[in-house]
Amino acid sequence: MATTLLGVLVGGGASVLIVPTYYANTELFVAIQNSGSVQELQQGNSFSQARVQSYVKTVQSPVVLQPAIDSLGLTTTSEQLAKRVTAKNDVNTVLIDISVADESPAQAAAIAEAIAKSLVRAVDTLEKPKTGGASPVSLSIITPATVPGSPTTPNTRLNLLIGLAVGLAIGLAAAVLRSTFDSRIRGEVDLRQVTESPLLGGIAQDPGAAKSPLVTRDGPQSPRAESFRQLRTNLRFANVSGHSKTIMVTSSIPGEGKSHTAANLAISLAQGGQSVCLIDADLRRPRINEYMGLDRNAGLTTALIGLADVNDLLQPWGEDNLFVLTSGQMPPNPSELLGSIDMKSLVSRLEDTFDVVVIDTPPILPVTDATVLAQHVGGTIVVVGTGTTRRNELERSLTALKLVEANILGIVMNKLPSKGPDSYTYSYTTNGAKKASKKQLFDENFEMLEYEGSTNPDPEELRFGVNGTIENLVVDADSMDSTRKRFPKERVRRALNE
């Protein structure tokens, strides 16, 4: 599409930049001055056809052009004018067509007319017998030159069509070359060339995800939030047996969004009513603590080396039943720690406490941490960065997991385009889902309210007992999704404290 549009623009630009050129045409008839018998006339006609080709070449000679230049007072030379004059003769005819190109339509017609008259005189002189008498050949102008009404070049319509065709051809060629030589995974079609593992979900590209990676920053009906709810649902079907209480989230290479996916999956599972523990096991480049605003000085490595009990290291997050175990200090031997018996025991202990344990690990190809840990977890999710991961990279990652007999639950495609054939998102709201501010949330038909001083307000108390204490009602927009308490906004007289 882009190359096609570019081709049309180039064609249009060429039409604008090219100086218009006008062509004027005139036509002459060659005859033999003979009034003899029929046989003599036929011979004369054959003679005329034989001579016409010589007259055609004579048109561009100085003998013809210089008199035309002198008659019009032109400043050009005969050699320069010859480049703008063409003459031709159709087969088996005695007609000579002369065409002259010029930037001025009037001058093109004048030059053509002058050349035609000069040719008549030149032929008469050249064919006149040396012994005297009239020339046996006569030329007559049968179609005088007229002023052209429009330029012959540039042909804007033709240029646009050529630009369209060339742009389309380049686009098709580029698509073929990309599909042949570019092995990056751009959609489910490319994914299926590598694996038949279930596609658990697709997360659309979000420019704001780098600064606000968590779905809690978006509105509850935003496409990203809906994508992770869909992932949560599909994960339950993929783990229908219920054996995979611990889910490892990894990727093939860095930059595919595995940590974003792990954090938001844990939040979505907790919002669904499950108790969740999120572990940052990326001991080389930990990111979970940054995304969730937590301290990582004490965490997973602290528990593995026995400096503290894991119960003392879990940090609650949000209003749901979500706890986070950050990475702790980065160790010199992360692979050994993650593959240790202590790690296996820690995972088993957390499985007994929580409904789901989500573990964020390093990518598979650069280091062995993920494949080592995959032996201690119930299931693995592989995140594929659209337009980043190559088919051979994903194939190598899946092979590495299969070698350690990891249970691959499925694939999550991240950074999918929001439009086009590979898009994996949709909106089911009136104006599209946007990040909701507190003011926008307050203006909805129903508001989720928190009674000041109470972490778990009684809906009946708030609904019917507000007459004496209505000024104590405050809007807590950050916990609206978690409280799930709905009350008519007309009952609220105190607005937001922005």
PDB file of C-alpha atoms in Angstrom, residues 225-430:
ATOM      1  CA  ALA A 225      -7.022  -5.406  29.981  1.00  0.00           C
ATOM      2  CA  GLU A 226      -9.389  -7.486  27.866  1.00  0.00           C
ATOM      3  CA  SER A 227      -6.447  -9.275  26.239  1.00  0.00           C
ATOM      4  CA  PHE A 228      -5.113 -10.420  29.597  1.00  0.00           C
ATOM      5  CA  ARG A 229      -8.582 -11.512  30.739  1.00  0.00           C
ATOM      6  CA  GLN A 230      -8.782 -13.587  27.570  1.00  0.00           C
ATOM      7  CA  LEU A 231      -5.338 -15.011  28.327  1.00  0.00           C
ATOM      8  CA  ARG A 232      -6.503 -15.883  31.836  1.00  0.00           C
ATOM      9  CA  THR A 233      -9.536 -17.720  30.457  1.00  0.00           C
ATOM     10  CA  ASN A 234      -7.561 -19.595  27.795  1.00  0.00           C
ATOM     11  CA  LEU A 235      -4.946 -20.570  30.358  1.00  0.00           C
ATOM     12  CA  ARG A 236      -7.615 -22.274  32.454  1.00  0.00           C
ATOM     13  CA  PHE A 237      -8.655 -24.362  29.461  1.00  0.00           C
ATOM     14  CA  ALA A 238      -5.019 -25.187  28.640  1.00  0.00           C
ATOM     15  CA  ASN A 239      -4.539 -26.290  32.255  1.00  0.00           C
ATOM     16  CA  VAL A 240      -7.855 -28.096  32.504  1.00  0.00           C
ATOM     17  CA  SER A 241      -6.286 -30.912  34.520  1.00  0.00           C
ATOM     18  CA  GLY A 242      -5.186 -28.412  37.185  1.00  0.00           C
ATOM     19  CA  HIS A 243      -1.682 -29.857  37.543  1.00  0.00           C
ATOM     20  CA  SER A 244       0.090 -26.642  36.548  1.00  0.00           C
ATOM     21  CA  LYS A 245      -0.220 -24.487  39.651  1.00  0.00           C
ATOM     22  CA  THR A 246       3.172 -22.951  38.910  1.00  0.00           C
ATOM     23  CA  ILE A 247       3.435 -21.175  35.553  1.00  0.00           C
ATOM     24  CA  MET A 248       6.778 -20.048  34.188  1.00  0.00           C
ATOM     25  CA  VAL A 249       6.743 -17.145  31.728  1.00  0.00           C
ATOM     26  CA  THR A 250       9.731 -16.879  29.414  1.00  0.00           C
ATOM     27  CA  SER A 251      10.740 -15.908  25.871  1.00  0.00           C
ATOM     28  CA  SER A 252      13.384 -16.736  23.290  1.00  0.00           C
ATOM     29  CA  ILE A 253      15.364 -13.480  23.350  1.00  0.00           C
ATOM     30  CA  PRO A 254      15.329 -10.248  25.369  1.00  0.00           C
ATOM     31  CA  GLY A 255      12.858  -7.503  24.524  1.00  0.00           C
ATOM     32  CA  GLU A 256       9.804  -9.636  23.779  1.00  0.00           C
ATOM     33  CA  GLY A 257       7.785  -8.445  26.791  1.00  0.00           C
ATOM     34  CA  LYS A 258       7.862 -11.509  29.033  1.00  0.00           C
ATOM     35  CA  SER A 259       8.080  -9.499  32.272  1.00  0.00           C
ATOM     36  CA  HIS A 260       5.135  -7.297  31.212  1.00  0.00           C
ATOM     37  CA  THR A 261       3.186 -10.436  30.422  1.00  0.00           C
ATOM     38  CA  ALA A 262       4.050 -12.174  33.706  1.00  0.00           C
ATOM     39  CA  ALA A 263       3.101  -9.162  35.837  1.00  0.00           C
ATOM     40  CA  ASN A 264      -0.188  -8.473  34.062  1.00  0.00           C
ATOM     41  CA  LEU A 265      -1.118 -12.155  33.985  1.00  0.00           C
ATOM     42  CA  ALA A 266      -0.620 -12.329  37.757  1.00  0.00           C
ATOM     43  CA  ILE A 267      -2.768  -9.209  38.231  1.00  0.00           C
ATOM     44  CA  SER A 268      -5.503 -10.604  35.990  1.00  0.00           C
ATOM     45  CA  LEU A 269      -5.520 -13.948  37.815  1.00  0.00           C
ATOM     46  CA  ALA A 270      -5.768 -12.157  41.170  1.00  0.00           C
ATOM     47  CA  GLN A 271      -8.618  -9.991  39.881  1.00  0.00           C
ATOM     48  CA  GLY A 272     -10.359 -13.217  38.914  1.00  0.00           C
ATOM     49  CA  GLY A 273     -10.525 -14.231  42.578  1.00  0.00           C
ATOM     50  CA  GLN A 274      -7.474 -16.487  42.878  1.00  0.00           C
ATOM     51  CA  SER A 275      -4.634 -16.137  45.346  1.00  0.00           C
ATOM     52  CA  VAL A 276      -1.510 -15.484  43.314  1.00  0.00           C
ATOM     53  CA  CYS A 277       2.203 -15.301  44.003  1.00  0.00           C
ATOM     54  CA  LEU A 278       4.373 -13.531  41.424  1.00  0.00           C
ATOM     55  CA  ILE A 279       8.078 -14.422  41.540  1.00  0.00           C
ATOM     56  CA  ASP A 280      10.794 -12.477  39.763  1.00  0.00           C
ATOM     57  CA  ALA A 281      13.265 -15.240  38.888  1.00  0.00           C
ATOM     58  CA  ASP A 282      15.099 -13.161  36.304  1.00  0.00           C
ATOM     59  CA  LEU A 283      18.179 -12.860  38.469  1.00  0.00           C
ATOM     60  CA  ARG A 284      20.188 -11.176  35.711  1.00  0.00           C
ATOM     61  CA  ARG A 285      17.885  -8.312  34.648  1.00  0.00           C
ATOM     62  CA  PRO A 286      15.037  -8.130  37.186  1.00  0.00           C
ATOM     63  CA  ARG A 287      12.155  -5.845  36.204  1.00  0.00           C
ATOM     64  CA  ILE A 288       9.133  -6.867  38.274  1.00  0.00           C
ATOM     65  CA  ASN A 289      10.044  -4.628  41.211  1.00  0.00           C
ATOM     66  CA  GLU A 290      10.278  -1.607  38.876  1.00  0.00           C
ATOM     67  CA  TYR A 291       6.913  -2.278  37.273  1.00  0.00           C
ATOM     68  CA  MET A 292       5.145  -2.798  40.589  1.00  0.00           C
ATOM     69  CA  GLY A 293       6.977  -0.202  42.656  1.00  0.00           C
ATOM     70  CA  LEU A 294       8.480  -2.648  45.156  1.00  0.00           C
ATOM     71  CA  ASP A 295      11.831  -3.061  46.887  1.00  0.00           C
ATOM     72  CA  ARG A 296      14.056  -5.902  45.665  1.00  0.00           C
ATOM     73  CA  ASN A 297      16.892  -5.748  48.176  1.00  0.00           C
ATOM     74  CA  ALA A 298      15.436  -8.832  49.852  1.00  0.00           C
ATOM     75  CA  GLY A 299      13.655 -11.453  47.798  1.00  0.00           C
ATOM     76  CA  LEU A 300      14.106 -14.781  46.032  1.00  0.00           C
ATOM     77  CA  THR A 301      17.880 -14.996  46.408  1.00  0.00           C
ATOM     78  CA  THR A 302      17.562 -14.068  50.079  1.00  0.00           C
ATOM     79  CA  ALA A 303      15.276 -17.053  50.632  1.00  0.00           C
ATOM     80  CA  LEU A 304      17.396 -19.463  48.556  1.00  0.00           C
ATOM     81  CA  ILE A 305      20.569 -18.773  50.528  1.00  0.00           C
ATOM     82  CA  GLY A 306      18.666 -19.091  53.799  1.00  0.00           C
ATOM     83  CA  LEU A 307      18.958 -15.548  55.121  1.00  0.00           C
ATOM     84  CA  ALA A 308      15.183 -15.175  55.620  1.00  0.00           C
ATOM     85  CA  ASP A 309      11.981 -17.182  55.404  1.00  0.00           C
ATOM     86  CA  VAL A 310       9.956 -16.760  52.237  1.00  0.00           C
ATOM     87  CA  ASN A 311       6.879 -15.758  54.252  1.00  0.00           C
ATOM     88  CA  ASP A 312       8.747 -12.709  55.484  1.00  0.00           C
ATOM     89  CA  LEU A 313       9.818 -11.762  51.962  1.00  0.00           C
ATOM     90  CA  LEU A 314       6.434 -11.798  50.222  1.00  0.00           C
ATOM     91  CA  GLN A 315       5.139  -8.285  49.526  1.00  0.00           C
ATOM     92  CA  PRO A 316       1.387  -7.720  49.118  1.00  0.00           C
ATOM     93  CA  TRP A 317       0.358  -5.706  46.077  1.00  0.00           C
ATOM     94  CA  GLY A 318      -2.943  -4.036  45.274  1.00  0.00           C
ATOM     95  CA  GLU A 319      -6.332  -4.788  46.759  1.00  0.00           C
ATOM     96  CA  ASP A 320      -6.554  -8.354  45.465  1.00  0.00           C
ATOM     97  CA  ASN A 321      -4.928 -11.445  46.863  1.00  0.00           C
ATOM     98  CA  LEU A 322      -1.635 -10.901  45.031  1.00  0.00           C
ATOM     99  CA  PHE A 323       1.789 -11.251  46.628  1.00  0.00           C
ATOM    100  CA  VAL A 324       5.125 -10.551  44.973  1.00  0.00           C
ATOM    101  CA  LEU A 325       8.497 -12.151  45.669  1.00  0.00           C
ATOM    102  CA  THR A 326      11.069  -9.881  44.067  1.00  0.00           C
ATOM    103  CA  SER A 327      14.431 -11.098  42.818  1.00  0.00           C
ATOM    104  CA  GLY A 328      16.577  -9.975  45.707  1.00  0.00           C
ATOM    105  CA  GLN A 329      20.250  -9.227  45.220  1.00  0.00           C
ATOM    106  CA  MET A 330      21.682 -10.430  41.883  1.00  0.00           C
ATOM    107  CA  PRO A 331      23.899 -13.486  42.549  1.00  0.00           C
ATOM    108  CA  PRO A 332      27.012 -14.610  40.647  1.00  0.00           C
ATOM    109  CA  ASN A 333      25.496 -18.079  40.010  1.00  0.00           C
ATOM    110  CA  PRO A 334      21.819 -17.629  39.025  1.00  0.00           C
ATOM    111  CA  SER A 335      21.545 -20.899  37.065  1.00  0.00           C
ATOM    112  CA  GLU A 336      22.762 -22.951  40.005  1.00  0.00           C
ATOM    113  CA  LEU A 337      20.351 -21.237  42.397  1.00  0.00           C
ATOM    114  CA  LEU A 338      17.336 -21.741  40.130  1.00  0.00           C
ATOM    115  CA  GLY A 339      18.185 -25.392  39.547  1.00  0.00           C
ATOM    116  CA  SER A 340      18.831 -26.146  43.201  1.00  0.00           C
ATOM    117  CA  ILE A 341      16.807 -28.331  45.543  1.00  0.00           C
ATOM    118  CA  ASP A 342      16.075 -25.239  47.623  1.00  0.00           C
ATOM    119  CA  MET A 343      14.339 -23.632  44.632  1.00  0.00           C
ATOM    120  CA  LYS A 344      12.291 -26.746  44.038  1.00  0.00           C
ATOM    121  CA  SER A 345      11.256 -26.815  47.696  1.00  0.00           C
ATOM    122  CA  LEU A 346      10.383 -23.109  47.657  1.00  0.00           C
ATOM    123  CA  VAL A 347       8.133 -23.560  44.613  1.00  0.00           C
ATOM    124  CA  SER A 348       6.437 -26.562  46.207  1.00  0.00           C
ATOM    125  CA  ARG A 349       5.851 -24.624  49.412  1.00  0.00           C
ATOM    126  CA  LEU A 350       4.301 -21.681  47.565  1.00  0.00           C
ATOM    127  CA  GLU A 351       2.062 -24.046  45.581  1.00  0.00           C
ATOM    128  CA  ASP A 352       0.633 -25.270  48.883  1.00  0.00           C
ATOM    129  CA  THR A 353      -0.140 -21.681  49.897  1.00  0.00           C
ATOM    130  CA  PHE A 354      -1.389 -20.057  46.671  1.00  0.00           C
ATOM    131  CA  ASP A 355      -3.803 -21.045  43.943  1.00  0.00           C
ATOM    132  CA  VAL A 356      -1.353 -19.958  41.234  1.00  0.00           C
ATOM    133  CA  VAL A 357       2.362 -19.155  41.214  1.00  0.00           C
ATOM    134  CA  VAL A 358       3.614 -17.093  38.255  1.00  0.00           C
ATOM    135  CA  ILE A 359       7.384 -16.990  37.673  1.00  0.00           C
ATOM    136  CA  ASP A 360       9.173 -14.529  35.404  1.00  0.00           C
ATOM    137  CA  THR A 361      12.443 -15.974  34.083  1.00  0.00           C
ATOM    138  CA  PRO A 362      15.259 -14.872  31.755  1.00  0.00           C
ATOM    139  CA  PRO A 363      14.961 -15.611  28.022  1.00  0.00           C
ATOM    140  CA  ILE A 364      15.876 -19.120  26.920  1.00  0.00           C
ATOM    141  CA  LEU A 365      18.549 -18.640  24.260  1.00  0.00           C
ATOM    142  CA  PRO A 366      21.065 -16.320  25.974  1.00  0.00           C
ATOM    143  CA  VAL A 367      21.242 -18.280  29.257  1.00  0.00           C
ATOM    144  CA  THR A 368      20.171 -21.647  30.663  1.00  0.00           C
ATOM    145  CA  ASP A 369      18.213 -20.290  33.660  1.00  0.00           C
ATOM    146  CA  ALA A 370      14.761 -20.846  32.149  1.00  0.00           C
ATOM    147  CA  THR A 371      15.392 -24.413  30.964  1.00  0.00           C
ATOM    148  CA  VAL A 372      16.841 -25.314  34.364  1.00  0.00           C
ATOM    149  CA  LEU A 373      13.812 -23.907  36.196  1.00  0.00           C
ATOM    150  CA  ALA A 374      11.344 -25.439  33.728  1.00  0.00           C
ATOM    151  CA  GLN A 375      11.935 -28.813  35.394  1.00  0.00           C
ATOM    152  CA  HIS A 376      10.495 -27.506  38.697  1.00  0.00           C
ATOM    153  CA  VAL A 377       7.290 -25.904  37.397  1.00  0.00           C
ATOM    154  CA  GLY A 378       3.975 -27.269  36.222  1.00  0.00           C
ATOM    155  CA  GLY A 379       3.774 -25.415  32.926  1.00  0.00           C
ATOM    156  CA  THR A 380       5.555 -22.907  30.703  1.00  0.00           C
ATOM    157  CA  ILE A 381       4.253 -19.999  28.647  1.00  0.00           C
ATOM    158  CA  VAL A 382       6.496 -18.743  25.849  1.00  0.00           C
ATOM    159  CA  VAL A 383       6.089 -15.074  24.903  1.00  0.00           C
ATOM    160  CA  VAL A 384       6.769 -14.244  21.258  1.00  0.00           C
ATOM    161  CA  GLY A 385       7.506 -10.630  20.333  1.00  0.00           C
ATOM    162  CA  THR A 386       5.812  -9.921  17.015  1.00  0.00           C
ATOM    163  CA  GLY A 387       8.295  -8.595  14.481  1.00  0.00           C
ATOM    164  CA  THR A 388      11.176  -9.338  16.889  1.00  0.00           C
ATOM    165  CA  THR A 389      11.464 -13.102  17.208  1.00  0.00           C
ATOM    166  CA  ARG A 390      12.677 -15.124  14.230  1.00  0.00           C
ATOM    167  CA  ARG A 391      11.302 -18.527  13.404  1.00  0.00           C
ATOM    168  CA  ASN A 392      14.589 -20.317  14.016  1.00  0.00           C
ATOM    169  CA  GLU A 393      14.920 -18.614  17.430  1.00  0.00           C
ATOM    170  CA  LEU A 394      11.501 -19.800  18.564  1.00  0.00           C
ATOM    171  CA  GLU A 395      12.200 -23.261  17.192  1.00  0.00           C
ATOM    172  CA  ARG A 396      15.445 -23.487  19.152  1.00  0.00           C
ATOM    173  CA  SER A 397      13.708 -22.293  22.328  1.00  0.00           C
ATOM    174  CA  LEU A 398      10.913 -24.840  22.068  1.00  0.00           C
ATOM    175  CA  THR A 399      13.448 -27.579  21.333  1.00  0.00           C
ATOM    176  CA  ALA A 400      15.409 -26.628  24.453  1.00  0.00           C
ATOM    177  CA  LEU A 401      12.250 -26.835  26.572  1.00  0.00           C
ATOM    178  CA  LYS A 402      11.303 -30.202  25.090  1.00  0.00           C
ATOM    179  CA  LEU A 403      14.754 -31.581  25.869  1.00  0.00           C
ATOM    180  CA  VAL A 404      14.096 -31.029  29.589  1.00  0.00           C
ATOM    181  CA  GLU A 405      10.534 -32.382  29.155  1.00  0.00           C
ATOM    182  CA  ALA A 406       8.948 -29.046  30.040  1.00  0.00           C
ATOM    183  CA  ASN A 407       5.159 -28.800  29.861  1.00  0.00           C
ATOM    184  CA  ILE A 408       4.562 -26.071  27.275  1.00  0.00           C
ATOM    185  CA  LEU A 409       1.092 -24.687  27.964  1.00  0.00           C
ATOM    186  CA  GLY A 410       1.095 -22.417  24.927  1.00  0.00           C
ATOM    187  CA  ILE A 411       2.263 -19.251  23.215  1.00  0.00           C
ATOM    188  CA  VAL A 412       1.436 -15.604  23.902  1.00  0.00           C
ATOM    189  CA  MET A 413       2.023 -13.252  20.982  1.00  0.00           C
ATOM    190  CA  ASN A 414       3.023  -9.809  22.194  1.00  0.00           C
ATOM    191  CA  LYS A 415       3.249  -6.455  20.363  1.00  0.00           C
ATOM    192  CA  LEU A 416       0.720  -7.431  17.726  1.00  0.00           C
ATOM    193  CA  PRO A 417      -0.452  -4.652  15.395  1.00  0.00           C
ATOM    194  CA  SER A 418      -3.828  -3.159  16.297  1.00  0.00           C
ATOM    195  CA  LYS A 419      -4.838  -3.079  12.625  1.00  0.00           C
ATOM    196  CA  GLY A 420      -4.265  -5.279   9.626  1.00  0.00           C
ATOM    197  CA  PRO A 421      -4.441  -9.029   8.983  1.00  0.00           C
ATOM    198  CA  ASP A 422      -2.270  -9.891  12.010  1.00  0.00           C
ATOM    199  CA  SER A 423      -4.224  -7.751  14.491  1.00  0.00           C
ATOM    200  CA  TYR A 424      -5.475  -9.478  17.621  1.00  0.00           C
ATOM    201  CA  THR A 425      -7.588  -6.890  19.373  1.00  0.00           C
ATOM    202  CA  TYR A 426     -11.029  -5.383  19.203  1.00  0.00           C
ATOM    203  CA  SER A 427     -13.151  -2.937  21.126  1.00  0.00           C
ATOM    204  CA  TYR A 428     -16.708  -3.468  22.262  1.00  0.00           C
ATOM    205  CA  THR A 429     -17.310  -0.032  23.688  1.00  0.00           C
ATOM    206  CA  THR A 430     -19.145   2.918  22.220  1.00  0.00           C
TER     207      THR A 430
END
